[in-house]
XYZ file of C-alpha atoms in Angstrom:
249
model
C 21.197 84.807 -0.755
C 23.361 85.637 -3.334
C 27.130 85.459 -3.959
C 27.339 88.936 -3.210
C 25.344 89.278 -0.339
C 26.968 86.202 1.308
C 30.255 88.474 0.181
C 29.078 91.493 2.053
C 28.583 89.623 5.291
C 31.967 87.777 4.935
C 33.667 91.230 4.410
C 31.841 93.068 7.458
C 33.236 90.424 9.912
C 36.693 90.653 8.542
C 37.012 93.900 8.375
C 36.314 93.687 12.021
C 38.486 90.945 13.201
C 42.118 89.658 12.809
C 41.255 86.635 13.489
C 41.140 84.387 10.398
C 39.479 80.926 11.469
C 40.292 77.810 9.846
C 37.056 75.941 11.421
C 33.577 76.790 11.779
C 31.632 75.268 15.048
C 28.058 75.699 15.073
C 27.113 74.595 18.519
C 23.585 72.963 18.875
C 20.652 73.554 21.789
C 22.687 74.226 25.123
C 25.823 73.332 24.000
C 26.843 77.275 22.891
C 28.793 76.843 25.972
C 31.617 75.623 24.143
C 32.272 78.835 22.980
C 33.421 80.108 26.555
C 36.778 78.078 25.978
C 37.753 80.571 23.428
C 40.545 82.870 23.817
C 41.269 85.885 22.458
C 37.555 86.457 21.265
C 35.801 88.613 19.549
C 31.961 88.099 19.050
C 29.187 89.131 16.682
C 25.264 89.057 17.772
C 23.531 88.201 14.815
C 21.855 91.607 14.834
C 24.509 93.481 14.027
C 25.381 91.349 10.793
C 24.123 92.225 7.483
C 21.244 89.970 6.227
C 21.983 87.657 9.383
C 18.695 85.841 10.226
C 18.066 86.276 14.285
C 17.654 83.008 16.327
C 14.278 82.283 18.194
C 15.012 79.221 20.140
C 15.891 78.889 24.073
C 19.148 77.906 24.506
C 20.449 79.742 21.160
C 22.441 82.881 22.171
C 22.604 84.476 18.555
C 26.009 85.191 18.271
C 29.078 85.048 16.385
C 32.069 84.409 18.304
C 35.662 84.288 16.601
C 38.244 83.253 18.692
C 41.512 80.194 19.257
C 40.826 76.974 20.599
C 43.962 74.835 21.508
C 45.317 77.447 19.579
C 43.201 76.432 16.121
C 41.611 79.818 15.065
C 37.835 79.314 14.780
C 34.503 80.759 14.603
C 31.478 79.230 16.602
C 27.765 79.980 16.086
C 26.099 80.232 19.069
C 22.504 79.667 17.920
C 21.688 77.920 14.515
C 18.304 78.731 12.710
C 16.191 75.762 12.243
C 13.645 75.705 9.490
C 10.338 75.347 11.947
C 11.178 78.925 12.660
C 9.945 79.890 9.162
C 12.913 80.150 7.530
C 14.084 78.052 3.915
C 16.146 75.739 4.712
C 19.032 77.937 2.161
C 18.795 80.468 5.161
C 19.234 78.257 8.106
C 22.297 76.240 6.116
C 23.703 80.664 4.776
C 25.887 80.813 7.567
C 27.734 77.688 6.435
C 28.742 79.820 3.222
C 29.622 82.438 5.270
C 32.247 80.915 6.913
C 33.361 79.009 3.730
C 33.804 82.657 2.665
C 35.851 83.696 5.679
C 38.308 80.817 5.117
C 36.890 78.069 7.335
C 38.011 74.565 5.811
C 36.490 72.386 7.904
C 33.158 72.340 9.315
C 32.035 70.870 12.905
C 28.138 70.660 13.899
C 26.845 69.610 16.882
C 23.422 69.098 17.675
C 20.841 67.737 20.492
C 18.813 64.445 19.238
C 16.141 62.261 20.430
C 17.702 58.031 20.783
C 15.886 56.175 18.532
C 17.961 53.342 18.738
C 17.226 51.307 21.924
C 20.298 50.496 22.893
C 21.703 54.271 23.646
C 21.356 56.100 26.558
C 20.703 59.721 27.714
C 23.944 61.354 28.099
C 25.331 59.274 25.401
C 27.621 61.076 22.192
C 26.773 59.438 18.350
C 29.411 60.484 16.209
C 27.601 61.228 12.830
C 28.531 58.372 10.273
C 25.886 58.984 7.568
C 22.652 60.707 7.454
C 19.146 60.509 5.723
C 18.014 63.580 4.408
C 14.131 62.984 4.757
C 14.072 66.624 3.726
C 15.450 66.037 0.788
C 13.596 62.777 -0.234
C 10.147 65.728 0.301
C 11.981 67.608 -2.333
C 13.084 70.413 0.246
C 16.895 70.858 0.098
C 19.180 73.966 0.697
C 20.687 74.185 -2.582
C 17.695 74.193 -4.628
C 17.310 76.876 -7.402
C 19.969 78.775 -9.882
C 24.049 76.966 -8.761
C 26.492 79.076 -8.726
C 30.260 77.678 -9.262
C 31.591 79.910 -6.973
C 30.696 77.742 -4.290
C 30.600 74.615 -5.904
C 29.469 72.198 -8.629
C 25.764 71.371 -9.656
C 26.115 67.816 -8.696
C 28.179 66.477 -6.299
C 28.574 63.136 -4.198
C 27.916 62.920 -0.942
C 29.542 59.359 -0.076
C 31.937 60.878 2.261
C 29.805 63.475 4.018
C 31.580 62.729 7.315
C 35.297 62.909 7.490
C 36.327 58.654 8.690
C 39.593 59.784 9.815
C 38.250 62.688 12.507
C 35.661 60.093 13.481
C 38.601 57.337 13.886
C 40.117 60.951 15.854
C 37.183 61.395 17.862
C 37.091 58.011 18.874
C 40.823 58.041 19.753
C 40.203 60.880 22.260
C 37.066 59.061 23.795
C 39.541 56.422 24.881
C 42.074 58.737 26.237
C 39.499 60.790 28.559
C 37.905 57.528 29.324
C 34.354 58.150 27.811
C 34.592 55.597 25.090
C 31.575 53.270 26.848
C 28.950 56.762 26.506
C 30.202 57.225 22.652
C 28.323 55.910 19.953
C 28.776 55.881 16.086
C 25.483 56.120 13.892
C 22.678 57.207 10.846
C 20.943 60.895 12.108
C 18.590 62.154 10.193
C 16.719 65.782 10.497
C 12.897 66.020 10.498
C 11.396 69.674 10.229
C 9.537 70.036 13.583
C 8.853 71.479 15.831
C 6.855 68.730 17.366
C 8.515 65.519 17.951
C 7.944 62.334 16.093
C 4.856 59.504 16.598
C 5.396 56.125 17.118
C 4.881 54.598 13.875
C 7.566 57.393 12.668
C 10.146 56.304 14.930
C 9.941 52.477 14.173
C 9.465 53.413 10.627
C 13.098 55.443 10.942
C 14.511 52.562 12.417
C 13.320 50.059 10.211
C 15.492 52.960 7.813
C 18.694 52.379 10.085
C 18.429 55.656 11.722
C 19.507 55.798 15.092
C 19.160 59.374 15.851
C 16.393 61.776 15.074
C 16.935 65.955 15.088
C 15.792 69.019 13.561
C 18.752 70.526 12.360
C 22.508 69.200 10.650
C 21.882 67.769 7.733
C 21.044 70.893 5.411
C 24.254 72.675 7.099
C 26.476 69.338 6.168
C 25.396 69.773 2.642
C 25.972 73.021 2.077
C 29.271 72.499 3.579
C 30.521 69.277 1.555
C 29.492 71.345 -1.647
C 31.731 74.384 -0.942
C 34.144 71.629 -0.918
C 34.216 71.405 3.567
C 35.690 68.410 5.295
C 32.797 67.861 8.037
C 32.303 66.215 11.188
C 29.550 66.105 13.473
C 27.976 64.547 16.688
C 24.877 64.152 18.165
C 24.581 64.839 22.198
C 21.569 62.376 23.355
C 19.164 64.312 25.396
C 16.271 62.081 25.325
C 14.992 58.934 23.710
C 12.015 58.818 21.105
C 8.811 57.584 22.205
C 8.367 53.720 20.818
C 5.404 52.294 22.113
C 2.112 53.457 23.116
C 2.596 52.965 26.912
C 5.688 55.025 27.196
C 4.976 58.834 28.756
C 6.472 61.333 26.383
C-alpha cells in the first residue's frame, strides 16, 4: 500500500464522518462486541472501503465503526485480517496506518490466545508487557520493503512497545472492579497459523518466556509504534496450549 492509497482510504472515511477519533480499537475473535458500547456511531463494512481487505474468520464482523466511548472519540475494527488468510502481513497490520492517518494517537489491540504458561487460567486477561516477534526472527515483518518517512523512520526501537503507565492504568481498574486475581501481565508472541502449536513448540516458547501464544498483534503493534502510536494491548485467555502428550486437544 502506498502513502497515497493509505491517503485515499483515510479521506473516504472522513469525508463521511464528523467524528475524529483519537484511539483506534481493533477488537480480536468474539470480542467485536465491544463496539456495541459506542455512541453516536457511524460504521463502515470493509466492503465499502477503498482497497480494504475483507475478513474471513467467524467471529470477525468486517466493519468499521467510529463512534465515543466514555466520551473518548474512537474507531474500532470489528474483524482484523490475520496473515493465514493469505494476506502479507503489510496488509493485515494497513489498517493500523489508516487510522494513524485519521488522527488516532494511541492504539489498543485485543486479541484471543492460547495459555502457555501453566499457571493461567481460561477466562484469565494478560496485559501485553513485551512480545516475540517469531515472525520477524523468519524474516517476515510488516514493514519490509521501500520506508517511507511519512510514517516513520527506517529504524526504530521497540523497547517500549507497550505503554507501562496504561498497563500500571489497566491494572488500577482491575482492582477497582474487583478482577485483579483473573488479570495477568506477560510475553505474547504471534505464530502464523492457522493450526495450533505441537508440544515441543509450546515448551520450546516457554523455555523463550512466552506466556501467551496468538496469531495476530504483534505485526499491528509495530506498525503502530513506528507511526510514532502509544500502544496497549491484552490478551483474553480462551484456552490453554497443549503440553504433554496425554492432554486431549
Amino acid at each position: 500500500y502506498t502513502y497515497d492509497m493509505l491517503k485515499e482510504i483515510a479521506n473516504h472515511l472522513l469525508e463521511r464522518t464528523e467524528l475524529r477519533p483519537k484511539v483506534g480499537i481493533i477488537c480480536g475473535s468474539g470480542l467485536g462486541t465491544l463496539a456495541d458500547q459506542l455512541t453516536d456511531v457511524d460504521s463502515f463494512d470493509y466492503e465499502t472501503i477503498p482497497h480494504f481487505p475483507v475478513s474471513t474468520v467467524a467471529g470477525h464482523v468486517g466493519r468499521l465503526v467510529f463512534g465515543y466511548l466514555a466520551g473518548v472519540p474512537v474507531v474500532c475494527m470489528q474483524g482484523r485480517f490475520h496473515h493465514y488468510e493469505g494476506y502479507p502481513l503489510a496488509k493485515c497490520s494497513m489498517p493500523v496506518r489508516v487510522m494513524h492517518l485519521i488522527g488516532c494517537t494511541h492504539l489498543i489491540a485485543t486479541n484471543a490466545a492460547g495459555g502457555a504458561n501453566s499457571q493461567y487460567r481460561v477466562g484469565d486477561i494478560m496485559l501485553i508487557r513485551d512480545h516475540i516477534n517469531l515472525m520477524g526472527f523468519a524474516g517476515n515483518n510488516p514493514l519490509q520493503g521501500p520506508n517511507d518517512e511519512r510514517f516513520g523512520p527506517r529504524f526504530f526501537g521497540m523497547g517500549k512497545a507497550y505503554e507501562p503507565r496504561l498497563i500500571e492504568k489497566a491494572k488500577e481498574i482491575a482492582r477497582q472492579i474487583g478482577i485483579e486475581n483473573e488479570l495477568r501481565e506477560g510475553v505474547y508472541t504471534c505464530l502464523g497459523g492457522p493450526n495450533f502449536e505441537t508440544v515441543a513448540e509450546v515448551n520450546m516458547l516457554k523455555m523463550l518466556g512466552v506466556d501467551a501464544i496468538g496469531m495476530s498483534t504483534v505485526h499491528e503493534i509495530i506498525t503502530a509504534r513506528h507511526c510514532g502510536m502509544t500502544c496497549f494491548a491484552f490478551s483474553l485467555i480462551t484456552n490453554m496450549c497443549t503440553m504433554s502428550y496425554d492432554e486431549d486437544e
